[in-house]
Coordinates of C-alpha atoms in Angstrom, one line a residue:
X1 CA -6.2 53.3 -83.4
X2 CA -2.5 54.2 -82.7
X3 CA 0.5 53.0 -84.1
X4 CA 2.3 50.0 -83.1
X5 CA 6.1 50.3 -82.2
X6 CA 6.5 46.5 -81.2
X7 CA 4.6 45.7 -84.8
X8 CA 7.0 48.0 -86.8
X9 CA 9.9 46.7 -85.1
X10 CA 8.6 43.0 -86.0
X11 CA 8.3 44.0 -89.7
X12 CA 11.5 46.0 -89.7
X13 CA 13.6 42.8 -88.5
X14 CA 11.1 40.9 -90.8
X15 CA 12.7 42.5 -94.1
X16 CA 15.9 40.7 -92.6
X17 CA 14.8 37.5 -91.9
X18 CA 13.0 37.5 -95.7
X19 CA 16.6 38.4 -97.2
X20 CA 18.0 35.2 -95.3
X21 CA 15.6 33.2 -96.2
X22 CA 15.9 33.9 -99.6
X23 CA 19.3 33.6 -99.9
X24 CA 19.5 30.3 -97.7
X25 CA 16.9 29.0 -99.6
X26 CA 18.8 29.6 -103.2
X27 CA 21.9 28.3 -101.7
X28 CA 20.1 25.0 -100.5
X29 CA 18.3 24.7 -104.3
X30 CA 22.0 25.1 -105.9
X31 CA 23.0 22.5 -103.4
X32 CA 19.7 20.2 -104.0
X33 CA 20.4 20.6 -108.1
X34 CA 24.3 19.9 -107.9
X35 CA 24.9 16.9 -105.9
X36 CA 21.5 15.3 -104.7
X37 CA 18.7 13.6 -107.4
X38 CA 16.3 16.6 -108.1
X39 CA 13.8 16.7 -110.9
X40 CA 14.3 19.6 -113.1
X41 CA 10.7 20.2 -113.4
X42 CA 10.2 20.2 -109.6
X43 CA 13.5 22.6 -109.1
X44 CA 12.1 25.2 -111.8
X45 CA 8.2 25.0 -109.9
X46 CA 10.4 25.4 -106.7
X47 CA 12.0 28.3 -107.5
X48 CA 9.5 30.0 -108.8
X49 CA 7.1 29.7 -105.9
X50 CA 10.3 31.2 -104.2
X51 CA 10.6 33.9 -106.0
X52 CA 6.7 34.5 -106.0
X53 CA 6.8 34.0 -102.0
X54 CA 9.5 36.8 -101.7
X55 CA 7.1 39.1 -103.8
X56 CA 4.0 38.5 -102.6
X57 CA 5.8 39.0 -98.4
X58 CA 8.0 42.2 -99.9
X59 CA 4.3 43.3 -100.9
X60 CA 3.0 42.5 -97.6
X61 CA 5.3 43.6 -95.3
X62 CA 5.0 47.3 -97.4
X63 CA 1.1 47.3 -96.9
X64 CA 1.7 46.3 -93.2
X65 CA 4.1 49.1 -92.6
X66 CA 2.2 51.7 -94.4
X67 CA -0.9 50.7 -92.6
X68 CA 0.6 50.8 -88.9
X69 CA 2.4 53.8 -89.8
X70 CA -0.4 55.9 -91.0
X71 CA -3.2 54.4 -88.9
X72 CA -5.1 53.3 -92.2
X73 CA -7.3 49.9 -91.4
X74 CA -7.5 49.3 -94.8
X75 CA -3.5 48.5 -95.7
X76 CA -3.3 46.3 -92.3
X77 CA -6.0 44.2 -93.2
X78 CA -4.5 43.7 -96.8
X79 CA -1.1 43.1 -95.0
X80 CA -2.9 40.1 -93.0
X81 CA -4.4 38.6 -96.1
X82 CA -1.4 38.5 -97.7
X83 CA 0.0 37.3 -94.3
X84 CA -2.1 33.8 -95.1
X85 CA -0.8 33.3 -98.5
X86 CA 2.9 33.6 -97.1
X87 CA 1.8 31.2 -94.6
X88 CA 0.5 28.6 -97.0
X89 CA 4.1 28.7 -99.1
X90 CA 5.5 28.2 -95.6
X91 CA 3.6 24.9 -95.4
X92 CA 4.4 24.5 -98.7
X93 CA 8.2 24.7 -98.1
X94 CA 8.5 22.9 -94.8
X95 CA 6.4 20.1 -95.6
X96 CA 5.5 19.7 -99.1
X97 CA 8.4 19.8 -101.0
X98 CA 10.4 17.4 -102.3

C-alpha cells in the first residue's frame, strides 16, 4: 500500500475547514443565546457536543494522517471509525438540533 497525495491533501485542507466550522459554529451559538429564545440547558449540551466533535475530528484527522503517511493500516482504519462518529454529530448538527 502506498501513500495517498490526494488523501493528505484532503486532510490538510480538512484542518481548515474544522477551524471554520468551529469558529462559525461559536459565533452562531453566541448569536442563538443573545437575541433568539434558546434554552440554557440545550446551549450548554450544544456546546459541549461541539467542543467534543472538534476533539474527537482533531483526533481523527491525526490518526488518518499518520496512517497515510507511514503506510500503517492500523491508524487508517481508526481514522475511519472515528470518521463515523464525526459523521453522526454532523447529523446531529444539521438536523437535530434545536
Amino acid at each position: 500500500m502506498l501513500s495517498s497525495l490526494p488523501l493528505q491533501i484532503l486532510i490538510y485542507f480538512h484542518w481548515w475547514f474544522l477551524v471554520a466550522y468551529m469558529l462559525v459554529s461559536l459565533f452562531i451559538f453566541a448569536y442563538k443565546g443573545s437575541n433568539l429564545y434558546y434554552p440554557n440547558d440545550s446551549m450548554s449540551w450544544d456546546i459541549s457536543l461541539l467542543l467534543l466533535y472538534g476533539l474527537i475530528d482533531t483526533i481523527r484527522l491525526s490518526f488518518s494522517s499518520r496512517g497515510n503517511k507511514t503506510e500503517n493500516l492500523e491508524a487508517l482504519i481508526k481514522g475511519a471509525i472515528l470518521g463515523a462518529v464525526t459523521l453522526v454529530s454532523y447529523v446531529y448538527f444539521l438536523r437535530l438540533q434545536v
